[in-house]
Tab-separated table of N, CA and C in Angstrom:
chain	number	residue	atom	x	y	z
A	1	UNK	N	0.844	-1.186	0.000
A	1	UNK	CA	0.000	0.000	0.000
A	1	UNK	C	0.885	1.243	0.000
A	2	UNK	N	0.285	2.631	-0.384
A	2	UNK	CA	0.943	3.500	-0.143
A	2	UNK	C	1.342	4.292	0.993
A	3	UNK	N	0.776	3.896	2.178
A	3	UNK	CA	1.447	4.224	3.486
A	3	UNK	C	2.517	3.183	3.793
A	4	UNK	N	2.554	1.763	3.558
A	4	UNK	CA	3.255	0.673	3.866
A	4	UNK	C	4.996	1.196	2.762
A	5	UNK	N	4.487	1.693	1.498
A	5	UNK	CA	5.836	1.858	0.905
A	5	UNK	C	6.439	3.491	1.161
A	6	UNK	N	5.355	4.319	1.886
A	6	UNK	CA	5.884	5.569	2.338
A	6	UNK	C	6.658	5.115	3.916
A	7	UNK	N	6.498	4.159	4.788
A	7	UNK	CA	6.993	3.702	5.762
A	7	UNK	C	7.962	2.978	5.498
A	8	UNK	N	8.331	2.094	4.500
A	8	UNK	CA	9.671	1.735	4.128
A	8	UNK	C	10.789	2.441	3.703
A	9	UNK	N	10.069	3.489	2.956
A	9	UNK	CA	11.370	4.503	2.739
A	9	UNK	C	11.497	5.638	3.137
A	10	UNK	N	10.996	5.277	4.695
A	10	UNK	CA	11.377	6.710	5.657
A	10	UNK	C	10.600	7.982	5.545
A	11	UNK	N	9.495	7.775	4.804
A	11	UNK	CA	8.579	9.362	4.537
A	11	UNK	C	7.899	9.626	5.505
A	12	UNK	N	7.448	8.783	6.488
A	12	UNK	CA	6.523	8.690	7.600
A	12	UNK	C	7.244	7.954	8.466
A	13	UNK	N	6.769	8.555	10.049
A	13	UNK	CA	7.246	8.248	11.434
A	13	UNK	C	6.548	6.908	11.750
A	14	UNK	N	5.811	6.341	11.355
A	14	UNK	CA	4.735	5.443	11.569
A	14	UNK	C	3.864	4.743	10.608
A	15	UNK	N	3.825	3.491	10.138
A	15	UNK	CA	2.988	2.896	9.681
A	15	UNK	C	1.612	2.939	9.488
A	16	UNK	N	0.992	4.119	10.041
A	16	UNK	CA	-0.316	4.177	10.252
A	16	UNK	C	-0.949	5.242	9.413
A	17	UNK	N	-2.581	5.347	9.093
A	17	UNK	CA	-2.911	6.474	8.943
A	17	UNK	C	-4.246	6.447	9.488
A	18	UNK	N	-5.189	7.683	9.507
A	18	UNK	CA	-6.130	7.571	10.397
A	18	UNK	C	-7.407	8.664	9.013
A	19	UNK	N	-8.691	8.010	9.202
A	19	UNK	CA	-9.646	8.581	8.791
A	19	UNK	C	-10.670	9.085	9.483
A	20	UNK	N	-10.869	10.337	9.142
A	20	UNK	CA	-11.936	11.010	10.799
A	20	UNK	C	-13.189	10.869	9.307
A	21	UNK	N	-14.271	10.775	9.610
A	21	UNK	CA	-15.532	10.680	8.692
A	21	UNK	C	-16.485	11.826	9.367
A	22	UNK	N	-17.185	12.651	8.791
A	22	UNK	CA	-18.117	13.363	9.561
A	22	UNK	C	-19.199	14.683	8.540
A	23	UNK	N	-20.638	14.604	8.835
A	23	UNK	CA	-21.046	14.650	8.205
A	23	UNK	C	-20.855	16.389	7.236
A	24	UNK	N	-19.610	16.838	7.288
A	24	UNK	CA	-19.004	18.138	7.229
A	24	UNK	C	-17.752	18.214	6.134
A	25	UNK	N	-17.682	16.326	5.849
A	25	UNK	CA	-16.288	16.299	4.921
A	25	UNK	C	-15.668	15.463	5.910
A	26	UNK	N	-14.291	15.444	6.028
A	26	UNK	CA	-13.882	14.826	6.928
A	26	UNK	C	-12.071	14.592	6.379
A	27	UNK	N	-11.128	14.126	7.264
A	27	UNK	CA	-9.668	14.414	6.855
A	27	UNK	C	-9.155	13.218	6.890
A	28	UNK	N	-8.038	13.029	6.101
A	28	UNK	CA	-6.992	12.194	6.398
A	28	UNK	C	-5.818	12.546	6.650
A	29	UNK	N	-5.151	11.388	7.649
A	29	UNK	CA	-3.722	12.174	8.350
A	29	UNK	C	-3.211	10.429	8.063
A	30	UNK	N	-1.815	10.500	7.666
A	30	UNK	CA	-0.546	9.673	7.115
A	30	UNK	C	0.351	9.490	8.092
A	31	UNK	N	0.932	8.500	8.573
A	31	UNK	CA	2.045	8.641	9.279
A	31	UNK	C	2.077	8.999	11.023
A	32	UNK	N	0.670	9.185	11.280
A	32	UNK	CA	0.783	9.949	12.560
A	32	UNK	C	-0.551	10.344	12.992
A	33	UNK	N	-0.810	11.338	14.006
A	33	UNK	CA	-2.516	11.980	14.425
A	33	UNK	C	-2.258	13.542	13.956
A	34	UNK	N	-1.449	13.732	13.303
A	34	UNK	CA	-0.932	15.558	12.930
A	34	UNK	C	-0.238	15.727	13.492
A	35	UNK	N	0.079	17.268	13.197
A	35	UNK	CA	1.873	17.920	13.631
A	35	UNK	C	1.970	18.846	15.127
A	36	UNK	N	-0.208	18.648	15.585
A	36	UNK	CA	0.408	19.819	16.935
A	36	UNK	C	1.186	19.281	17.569
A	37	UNK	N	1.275	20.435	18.330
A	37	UNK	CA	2.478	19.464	19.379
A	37	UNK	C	2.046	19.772	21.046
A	38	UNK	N	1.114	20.506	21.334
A	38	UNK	CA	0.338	20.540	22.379
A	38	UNK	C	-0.862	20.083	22.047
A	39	UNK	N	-1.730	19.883	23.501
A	39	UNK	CA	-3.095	19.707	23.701
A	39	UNK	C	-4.336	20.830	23.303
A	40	UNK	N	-3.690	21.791	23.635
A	40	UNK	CA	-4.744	23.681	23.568
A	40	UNK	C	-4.073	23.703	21.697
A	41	UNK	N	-2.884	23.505	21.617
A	41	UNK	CA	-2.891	22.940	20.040
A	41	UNK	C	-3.609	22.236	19.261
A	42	UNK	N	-4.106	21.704	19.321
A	42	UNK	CA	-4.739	20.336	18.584
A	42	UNK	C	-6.094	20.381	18.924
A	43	UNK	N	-6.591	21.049	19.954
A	43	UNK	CA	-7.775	21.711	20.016
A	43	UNK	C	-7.972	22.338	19.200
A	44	UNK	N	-7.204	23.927	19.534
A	44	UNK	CA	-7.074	24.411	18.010
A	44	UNK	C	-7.694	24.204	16.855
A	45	UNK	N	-7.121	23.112	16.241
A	45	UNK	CA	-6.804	22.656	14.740
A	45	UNK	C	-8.120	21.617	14.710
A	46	UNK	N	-8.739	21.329	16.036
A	46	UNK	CA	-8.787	20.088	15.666
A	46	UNK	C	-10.701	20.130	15.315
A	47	UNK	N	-11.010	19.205	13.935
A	47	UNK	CA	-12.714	19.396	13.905
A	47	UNK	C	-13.372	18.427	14.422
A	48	UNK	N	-12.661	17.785	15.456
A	48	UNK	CA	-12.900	16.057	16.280
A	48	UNK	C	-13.904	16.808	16.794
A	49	UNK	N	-15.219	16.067	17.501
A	49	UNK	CA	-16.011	16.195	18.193
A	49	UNK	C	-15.694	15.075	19.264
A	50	UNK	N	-14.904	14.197	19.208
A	50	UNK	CA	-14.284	12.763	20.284
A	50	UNK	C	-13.193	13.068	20.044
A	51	UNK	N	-12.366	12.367	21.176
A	51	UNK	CA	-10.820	11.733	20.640
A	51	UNK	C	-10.928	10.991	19.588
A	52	UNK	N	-9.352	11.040	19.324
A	52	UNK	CA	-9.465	9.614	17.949
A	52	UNK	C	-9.065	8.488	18.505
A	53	UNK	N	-10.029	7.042	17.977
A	53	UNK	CA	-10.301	5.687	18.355
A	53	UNK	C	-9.224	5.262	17.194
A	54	UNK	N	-8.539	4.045	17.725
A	54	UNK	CA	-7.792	3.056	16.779
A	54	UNK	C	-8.096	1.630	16.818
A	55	UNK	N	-8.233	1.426	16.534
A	55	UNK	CA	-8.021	-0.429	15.514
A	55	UNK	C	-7.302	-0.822	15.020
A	56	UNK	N	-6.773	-1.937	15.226
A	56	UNK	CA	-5.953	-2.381	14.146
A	56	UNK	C	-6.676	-3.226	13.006
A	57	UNK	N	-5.514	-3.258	11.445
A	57	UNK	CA	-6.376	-4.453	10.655
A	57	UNK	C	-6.602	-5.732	10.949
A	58	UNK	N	-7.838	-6.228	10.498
A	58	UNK	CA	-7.849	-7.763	11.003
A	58	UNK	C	-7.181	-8.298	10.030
A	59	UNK	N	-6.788	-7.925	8.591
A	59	UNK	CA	-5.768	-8.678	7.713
A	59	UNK	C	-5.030	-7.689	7.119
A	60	UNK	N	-3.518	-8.093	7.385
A	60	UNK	CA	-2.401	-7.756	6.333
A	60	UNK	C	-2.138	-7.926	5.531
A	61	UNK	N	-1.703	-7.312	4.244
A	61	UNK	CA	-1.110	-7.412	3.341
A	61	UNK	C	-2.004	-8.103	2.200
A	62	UNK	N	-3.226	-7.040	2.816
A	62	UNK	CA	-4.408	-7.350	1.538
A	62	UNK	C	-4.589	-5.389	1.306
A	63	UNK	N	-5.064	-6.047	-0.832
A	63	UNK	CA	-5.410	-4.710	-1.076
A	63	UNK	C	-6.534	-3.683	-0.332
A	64	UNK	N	-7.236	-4.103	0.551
A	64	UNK	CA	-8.365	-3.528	1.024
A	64	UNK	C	-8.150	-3.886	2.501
A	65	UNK	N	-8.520	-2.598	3.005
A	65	UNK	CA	-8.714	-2.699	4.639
A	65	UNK	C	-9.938	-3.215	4.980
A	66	UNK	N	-9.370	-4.039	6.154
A	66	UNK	CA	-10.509	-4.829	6.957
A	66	UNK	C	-10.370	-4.400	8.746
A	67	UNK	N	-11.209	-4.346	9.149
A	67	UNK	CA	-11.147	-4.014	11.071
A	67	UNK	C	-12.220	-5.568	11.206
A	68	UNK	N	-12.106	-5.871	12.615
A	68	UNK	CA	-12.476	-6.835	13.184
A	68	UNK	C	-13.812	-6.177	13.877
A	69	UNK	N	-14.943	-7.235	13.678
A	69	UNK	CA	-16.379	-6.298	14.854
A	69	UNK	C	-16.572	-7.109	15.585
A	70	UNK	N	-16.548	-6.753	17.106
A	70	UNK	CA	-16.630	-7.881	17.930
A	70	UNK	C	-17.965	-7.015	18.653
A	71	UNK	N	-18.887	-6.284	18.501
A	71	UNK	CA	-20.318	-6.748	18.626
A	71	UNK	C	-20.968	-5.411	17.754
A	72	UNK	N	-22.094	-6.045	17.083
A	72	UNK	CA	-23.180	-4.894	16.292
A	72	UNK	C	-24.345	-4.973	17.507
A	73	UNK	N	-24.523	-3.235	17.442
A	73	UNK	CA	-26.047	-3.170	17.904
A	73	UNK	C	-27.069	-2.063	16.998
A	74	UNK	N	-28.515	-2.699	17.302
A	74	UNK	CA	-29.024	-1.661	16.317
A	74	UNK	C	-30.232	-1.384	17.492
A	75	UNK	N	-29.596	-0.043	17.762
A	75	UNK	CA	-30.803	0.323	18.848
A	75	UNK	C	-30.138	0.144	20.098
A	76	UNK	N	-30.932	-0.854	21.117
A	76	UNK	CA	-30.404	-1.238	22.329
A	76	UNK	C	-30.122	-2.297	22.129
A	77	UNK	N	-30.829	-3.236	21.084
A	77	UNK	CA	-30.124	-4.645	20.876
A	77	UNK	C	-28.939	-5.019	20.329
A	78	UNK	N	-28.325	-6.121	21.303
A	78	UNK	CA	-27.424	-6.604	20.739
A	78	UNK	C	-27.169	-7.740	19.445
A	79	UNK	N	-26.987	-7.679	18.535
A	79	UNK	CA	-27.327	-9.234	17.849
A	79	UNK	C	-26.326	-10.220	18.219
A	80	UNK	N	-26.964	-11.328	18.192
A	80	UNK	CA	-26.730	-12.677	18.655
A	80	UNK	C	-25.124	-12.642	18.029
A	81	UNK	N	-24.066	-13.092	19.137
A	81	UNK	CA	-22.621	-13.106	18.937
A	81	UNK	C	-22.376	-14.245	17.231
A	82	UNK	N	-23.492	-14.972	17.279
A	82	UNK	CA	-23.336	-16.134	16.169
A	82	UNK	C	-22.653	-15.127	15.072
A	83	UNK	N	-23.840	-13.945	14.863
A	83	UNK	CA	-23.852	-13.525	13.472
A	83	UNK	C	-22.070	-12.006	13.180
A	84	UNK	N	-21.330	-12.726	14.399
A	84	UNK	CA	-19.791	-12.399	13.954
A	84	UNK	C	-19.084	-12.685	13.043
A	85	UNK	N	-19.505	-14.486	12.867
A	85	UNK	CA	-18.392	-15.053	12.068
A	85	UNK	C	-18.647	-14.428	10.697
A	86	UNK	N	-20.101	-13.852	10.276
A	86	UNK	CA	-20.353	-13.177	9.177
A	86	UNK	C	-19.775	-11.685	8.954
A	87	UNK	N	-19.112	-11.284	9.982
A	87	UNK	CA	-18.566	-9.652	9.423
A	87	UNK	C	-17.301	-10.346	9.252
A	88	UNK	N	-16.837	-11.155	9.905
A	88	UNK	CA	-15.129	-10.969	9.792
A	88	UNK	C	-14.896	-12.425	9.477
A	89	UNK	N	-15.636	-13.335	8.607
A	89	UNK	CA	-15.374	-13.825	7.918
A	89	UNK	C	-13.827	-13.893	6.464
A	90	UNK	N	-14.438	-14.561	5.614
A	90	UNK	CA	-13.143	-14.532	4.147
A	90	UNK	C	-12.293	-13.078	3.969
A	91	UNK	N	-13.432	-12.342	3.864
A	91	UNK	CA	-12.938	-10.781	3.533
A	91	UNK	C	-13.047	-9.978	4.824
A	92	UNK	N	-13.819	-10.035	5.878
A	92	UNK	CA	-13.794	-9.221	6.990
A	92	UNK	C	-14.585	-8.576	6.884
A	93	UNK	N	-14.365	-7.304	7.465
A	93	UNK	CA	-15.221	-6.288	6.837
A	93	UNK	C	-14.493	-4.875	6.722
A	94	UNK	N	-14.872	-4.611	5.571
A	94	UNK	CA	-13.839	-3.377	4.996
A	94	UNK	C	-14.332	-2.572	4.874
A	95	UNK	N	-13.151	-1.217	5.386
A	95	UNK	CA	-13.324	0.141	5.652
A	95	UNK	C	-13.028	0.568	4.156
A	96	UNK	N	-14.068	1.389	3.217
A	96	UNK	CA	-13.864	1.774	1.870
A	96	UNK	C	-14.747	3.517	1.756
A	97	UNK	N	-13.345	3.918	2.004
A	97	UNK	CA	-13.735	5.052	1.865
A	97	UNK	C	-13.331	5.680	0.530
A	98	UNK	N	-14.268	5.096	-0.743
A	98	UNK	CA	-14.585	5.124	-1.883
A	98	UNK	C	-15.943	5.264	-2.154
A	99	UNK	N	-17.028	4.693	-1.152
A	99	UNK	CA	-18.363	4.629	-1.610
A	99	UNK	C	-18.900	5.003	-0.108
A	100	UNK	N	-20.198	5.736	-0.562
A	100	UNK	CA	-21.089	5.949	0.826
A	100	UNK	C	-22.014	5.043	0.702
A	101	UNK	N	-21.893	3.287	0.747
A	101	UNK	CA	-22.946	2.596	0.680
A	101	UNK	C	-22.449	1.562	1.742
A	102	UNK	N	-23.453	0.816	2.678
A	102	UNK	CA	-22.835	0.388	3.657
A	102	UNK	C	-23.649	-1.441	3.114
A	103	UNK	N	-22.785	-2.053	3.228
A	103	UNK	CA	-23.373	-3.717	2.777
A	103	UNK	C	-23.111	-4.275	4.127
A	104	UNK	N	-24.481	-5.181	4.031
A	104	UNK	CA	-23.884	-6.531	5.728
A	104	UNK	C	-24.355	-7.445	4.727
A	105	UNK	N	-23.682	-8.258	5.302
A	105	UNK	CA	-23.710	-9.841	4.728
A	105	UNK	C	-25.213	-10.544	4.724
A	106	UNK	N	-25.710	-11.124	3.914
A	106	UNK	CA	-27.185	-11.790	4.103
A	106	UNK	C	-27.114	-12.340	5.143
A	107	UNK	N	-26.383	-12.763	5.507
A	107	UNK	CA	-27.040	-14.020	6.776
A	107	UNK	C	-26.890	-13.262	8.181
A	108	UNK	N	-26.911	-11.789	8.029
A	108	UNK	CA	-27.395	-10.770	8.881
A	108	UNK	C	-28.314	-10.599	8.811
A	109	UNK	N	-29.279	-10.578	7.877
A	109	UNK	CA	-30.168	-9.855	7.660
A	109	UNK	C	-31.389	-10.223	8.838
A	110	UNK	N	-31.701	-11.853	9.007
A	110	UNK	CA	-32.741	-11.542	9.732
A	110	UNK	C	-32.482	-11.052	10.844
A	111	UNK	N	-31.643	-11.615	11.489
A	111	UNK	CA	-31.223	-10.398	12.933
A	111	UNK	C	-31.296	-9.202	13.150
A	112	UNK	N	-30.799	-8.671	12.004
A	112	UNK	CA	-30.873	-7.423	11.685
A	112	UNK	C	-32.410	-6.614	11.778
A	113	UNK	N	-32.888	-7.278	10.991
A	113	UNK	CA	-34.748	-6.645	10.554
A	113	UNK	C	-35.086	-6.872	11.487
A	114	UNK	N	-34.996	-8.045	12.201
A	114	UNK	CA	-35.831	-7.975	13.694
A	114	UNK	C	-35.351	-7.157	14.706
A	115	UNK	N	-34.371	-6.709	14.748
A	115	UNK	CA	-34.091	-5.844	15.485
A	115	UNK	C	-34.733	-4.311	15.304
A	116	UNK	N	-34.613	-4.238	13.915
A	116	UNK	CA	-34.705	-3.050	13.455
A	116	UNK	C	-36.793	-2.659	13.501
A	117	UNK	N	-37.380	-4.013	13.593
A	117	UNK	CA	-38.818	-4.081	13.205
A	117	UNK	C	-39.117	-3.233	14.622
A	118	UNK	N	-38.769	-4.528	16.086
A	118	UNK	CA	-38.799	-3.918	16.781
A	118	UNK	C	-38.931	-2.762	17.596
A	119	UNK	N	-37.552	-1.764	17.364
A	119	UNK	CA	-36.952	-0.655	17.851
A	119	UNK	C	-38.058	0.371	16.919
A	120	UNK	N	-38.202	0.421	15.201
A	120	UNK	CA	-38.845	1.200	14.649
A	120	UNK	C	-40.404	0.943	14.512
A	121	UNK	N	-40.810	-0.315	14.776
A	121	UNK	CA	-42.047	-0.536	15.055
A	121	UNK	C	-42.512	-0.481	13.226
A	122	UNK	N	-41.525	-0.921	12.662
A	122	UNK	CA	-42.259	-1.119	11.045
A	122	UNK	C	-41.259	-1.998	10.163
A	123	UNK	N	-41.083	-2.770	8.950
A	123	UNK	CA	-40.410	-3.414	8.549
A	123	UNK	C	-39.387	-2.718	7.928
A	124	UNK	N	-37.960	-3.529	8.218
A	124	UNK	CA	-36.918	-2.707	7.348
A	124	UNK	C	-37.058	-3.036	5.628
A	125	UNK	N	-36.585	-2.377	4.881
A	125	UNK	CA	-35.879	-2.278	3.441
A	125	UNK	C	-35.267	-1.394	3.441
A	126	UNK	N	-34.506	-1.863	2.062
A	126	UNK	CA	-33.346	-1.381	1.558
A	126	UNK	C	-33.848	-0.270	0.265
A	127	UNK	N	-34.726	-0.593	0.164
A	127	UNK	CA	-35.753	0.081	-0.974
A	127	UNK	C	-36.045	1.780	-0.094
A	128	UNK	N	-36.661	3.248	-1.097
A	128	UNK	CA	-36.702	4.427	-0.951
A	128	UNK	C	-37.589	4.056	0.232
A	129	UNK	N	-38.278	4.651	1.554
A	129	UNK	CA	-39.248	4.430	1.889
A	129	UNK	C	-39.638	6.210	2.644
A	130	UNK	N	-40.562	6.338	2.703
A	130	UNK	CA	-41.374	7.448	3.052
A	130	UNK	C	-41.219	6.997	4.806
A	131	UNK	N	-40.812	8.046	5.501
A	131	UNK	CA	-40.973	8.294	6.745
A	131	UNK	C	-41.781	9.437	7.661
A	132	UNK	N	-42.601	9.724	8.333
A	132	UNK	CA	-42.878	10.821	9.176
A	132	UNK	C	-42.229	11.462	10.009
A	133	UNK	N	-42.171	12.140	10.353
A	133	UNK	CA	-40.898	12.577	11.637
A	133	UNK	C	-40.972	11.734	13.032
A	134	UNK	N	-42.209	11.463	13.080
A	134	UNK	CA	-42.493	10.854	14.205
A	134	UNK	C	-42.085	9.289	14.050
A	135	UNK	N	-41.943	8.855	12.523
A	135	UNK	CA	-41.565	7.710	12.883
A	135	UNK	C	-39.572	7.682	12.330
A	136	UNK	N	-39.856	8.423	11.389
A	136	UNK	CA	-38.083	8.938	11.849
A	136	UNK	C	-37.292	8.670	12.778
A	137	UNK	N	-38.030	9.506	14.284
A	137	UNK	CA	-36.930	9.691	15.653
A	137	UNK	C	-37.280	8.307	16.405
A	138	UNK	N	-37.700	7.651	15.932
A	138	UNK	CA	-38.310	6.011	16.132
A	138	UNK	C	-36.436	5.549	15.295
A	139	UNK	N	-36.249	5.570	14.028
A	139	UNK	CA	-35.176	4.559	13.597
A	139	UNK	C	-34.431	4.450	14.098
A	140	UNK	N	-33.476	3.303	14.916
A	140	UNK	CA	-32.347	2.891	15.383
A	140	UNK	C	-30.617	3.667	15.175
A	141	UNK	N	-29.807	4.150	16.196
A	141	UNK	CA	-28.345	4.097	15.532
A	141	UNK	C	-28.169	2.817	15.468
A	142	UNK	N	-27.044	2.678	14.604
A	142	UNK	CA	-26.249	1.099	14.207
A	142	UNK	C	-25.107	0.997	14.924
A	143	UNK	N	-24.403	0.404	15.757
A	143	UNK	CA	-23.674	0.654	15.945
A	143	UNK	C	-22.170	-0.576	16.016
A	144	UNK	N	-21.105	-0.049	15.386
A	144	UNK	CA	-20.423	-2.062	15.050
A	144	UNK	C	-19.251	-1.057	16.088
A	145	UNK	N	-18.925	-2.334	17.159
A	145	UNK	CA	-17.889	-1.940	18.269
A	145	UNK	C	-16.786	-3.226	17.608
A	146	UNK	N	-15.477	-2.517	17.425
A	146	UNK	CA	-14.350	-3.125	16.462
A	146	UNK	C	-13.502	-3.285	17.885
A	147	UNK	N	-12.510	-4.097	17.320
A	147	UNK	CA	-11.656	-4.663	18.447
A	147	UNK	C	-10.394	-3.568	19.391
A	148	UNK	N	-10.536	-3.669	20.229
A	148	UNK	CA	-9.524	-2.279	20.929
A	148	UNK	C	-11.088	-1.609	21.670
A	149	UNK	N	-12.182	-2.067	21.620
A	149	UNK	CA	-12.990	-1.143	22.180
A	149	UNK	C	-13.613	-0.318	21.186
A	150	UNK	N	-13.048	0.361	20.112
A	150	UNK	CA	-13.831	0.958	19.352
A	150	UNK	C	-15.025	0.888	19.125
A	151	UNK	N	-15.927	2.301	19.133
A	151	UNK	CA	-17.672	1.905	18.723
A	151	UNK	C	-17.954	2.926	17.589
A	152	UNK	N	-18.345	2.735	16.789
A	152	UNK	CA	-18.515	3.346	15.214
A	152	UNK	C	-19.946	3.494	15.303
A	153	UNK	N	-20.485	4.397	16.071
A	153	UNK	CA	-21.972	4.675	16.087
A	153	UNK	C	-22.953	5.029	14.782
A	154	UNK	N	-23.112	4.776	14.193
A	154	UNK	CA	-24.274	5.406	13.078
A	154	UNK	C	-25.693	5.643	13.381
A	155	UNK	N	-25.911	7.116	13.259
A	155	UNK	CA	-27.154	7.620	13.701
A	155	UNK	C	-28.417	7.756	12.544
A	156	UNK	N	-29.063	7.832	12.672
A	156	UNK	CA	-30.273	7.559	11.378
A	156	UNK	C	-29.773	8.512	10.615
A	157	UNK	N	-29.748	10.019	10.814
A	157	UNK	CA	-29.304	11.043	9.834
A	157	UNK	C	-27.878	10.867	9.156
A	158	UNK	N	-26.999	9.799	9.877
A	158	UNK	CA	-25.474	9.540	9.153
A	158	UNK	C	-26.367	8.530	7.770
A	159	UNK	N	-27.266	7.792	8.311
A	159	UNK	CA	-27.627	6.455	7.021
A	159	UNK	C	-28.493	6.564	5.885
A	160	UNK	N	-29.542	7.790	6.372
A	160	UNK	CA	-30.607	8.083	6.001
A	160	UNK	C	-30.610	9.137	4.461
A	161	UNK	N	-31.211	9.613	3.686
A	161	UNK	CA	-30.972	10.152	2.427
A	161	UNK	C	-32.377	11.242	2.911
A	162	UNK	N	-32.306	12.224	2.665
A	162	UNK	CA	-33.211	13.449	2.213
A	162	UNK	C	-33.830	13.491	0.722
A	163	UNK	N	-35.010	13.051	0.978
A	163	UNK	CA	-35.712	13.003	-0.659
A	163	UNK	C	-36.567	14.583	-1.105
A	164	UNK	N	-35.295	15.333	-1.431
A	164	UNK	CA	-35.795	16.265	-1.669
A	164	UNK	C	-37.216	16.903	-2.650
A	165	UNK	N	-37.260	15.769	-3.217
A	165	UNK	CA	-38.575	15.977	-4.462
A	165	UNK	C	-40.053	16.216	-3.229
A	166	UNK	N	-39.925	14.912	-2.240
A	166	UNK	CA	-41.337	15.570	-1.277
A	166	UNK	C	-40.562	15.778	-0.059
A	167	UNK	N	-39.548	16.359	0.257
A	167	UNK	CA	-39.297	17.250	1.469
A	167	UNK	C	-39.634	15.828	2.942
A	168	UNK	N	-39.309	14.397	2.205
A	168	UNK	CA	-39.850	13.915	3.615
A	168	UNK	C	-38.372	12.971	3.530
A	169	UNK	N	-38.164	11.960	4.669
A	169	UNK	CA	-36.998	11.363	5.213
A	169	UNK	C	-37.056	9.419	3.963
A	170	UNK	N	-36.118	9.582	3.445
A	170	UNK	CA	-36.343	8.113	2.817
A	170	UNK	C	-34.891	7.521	3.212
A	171	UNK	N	-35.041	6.155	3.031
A	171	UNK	CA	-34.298	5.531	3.220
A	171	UNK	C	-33.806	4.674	1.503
């Protein structure tokens, strides 16, 4: 990769790089967490709303990054530990910050919908769907907690699409 061959030939202090995501744009930093060098520094500079969380990859020396999820919740539920071996399975599950489309594996799915039926009190799809506001602040965050502790919260407005043609919430 290109941090792995910028770390072999000395361009970077560190093997690492870090992606902040947020619904404002969001940065990448190479080699390191940036150049402040204080705390009231890096405040400063910084458009974090948290500290920054790390992970490591669950596989090396593949073209695509993968992190490990050691539990999804959607809502308050937890889903059943079974449906692990399906994120971090063959490929894992990969961080692609190329596309804003988020895939889970089928053999999530019913866990998933039932969770989601539950908490929103209506059936999930993947299809446009018309929401009310009232049943809006009803939809679930998602949330996949990666190994090191990390929790990658997704809130309905991070997942959700604005259908501007009737001014209402679709999915």
């Amino acid at each position: 990769t290109l941090v792995n061959a910028w770390y072999r030939h000395k361009m970077i202090p560190q093997e690492t790089f870090s992606i902040c995501l947020n619904e404002h744009g969001g940065s990448l930093t190479i080699g390191g967490t940036g150049s402040a060098t204080t705390i009231n520094e890096t405040a400063k500079r910084s458009h974090h709303l948290m500290p920054m969380q790390y992970t490591p990859f669950a596989k090396m020396r593949s073209w695509y990054y993968t992190v490990q999820v050691t539990s999804v919740t959607v809502g308050d539920h937890v889903l059943p530990t079974q449906v692990l071996q399906h994120f971090n399975d063959i490929r894992g599950t990969i961080i692609d910050t190329g596309t804003t489309d988020t895939f889970i594996n089928k053999r999530v799915a019913q866990p998933f919908k039932k969770a989601w039926e539950r908490i929103a009190g209506r059936s999930y799809s993947n299809k446009m769907t018309q929401y009310t506001y009232e049943q809006f602040v009803k939809i679930p965050s998602i949330t996949l907690e990666l190994t090191g502790g990390v929790k990658w919260e997704m809130k309905p407005r991070h997942y959700m699409e604005k259908n501007t043609f009737q001014d209402e919430q679709a999915l």
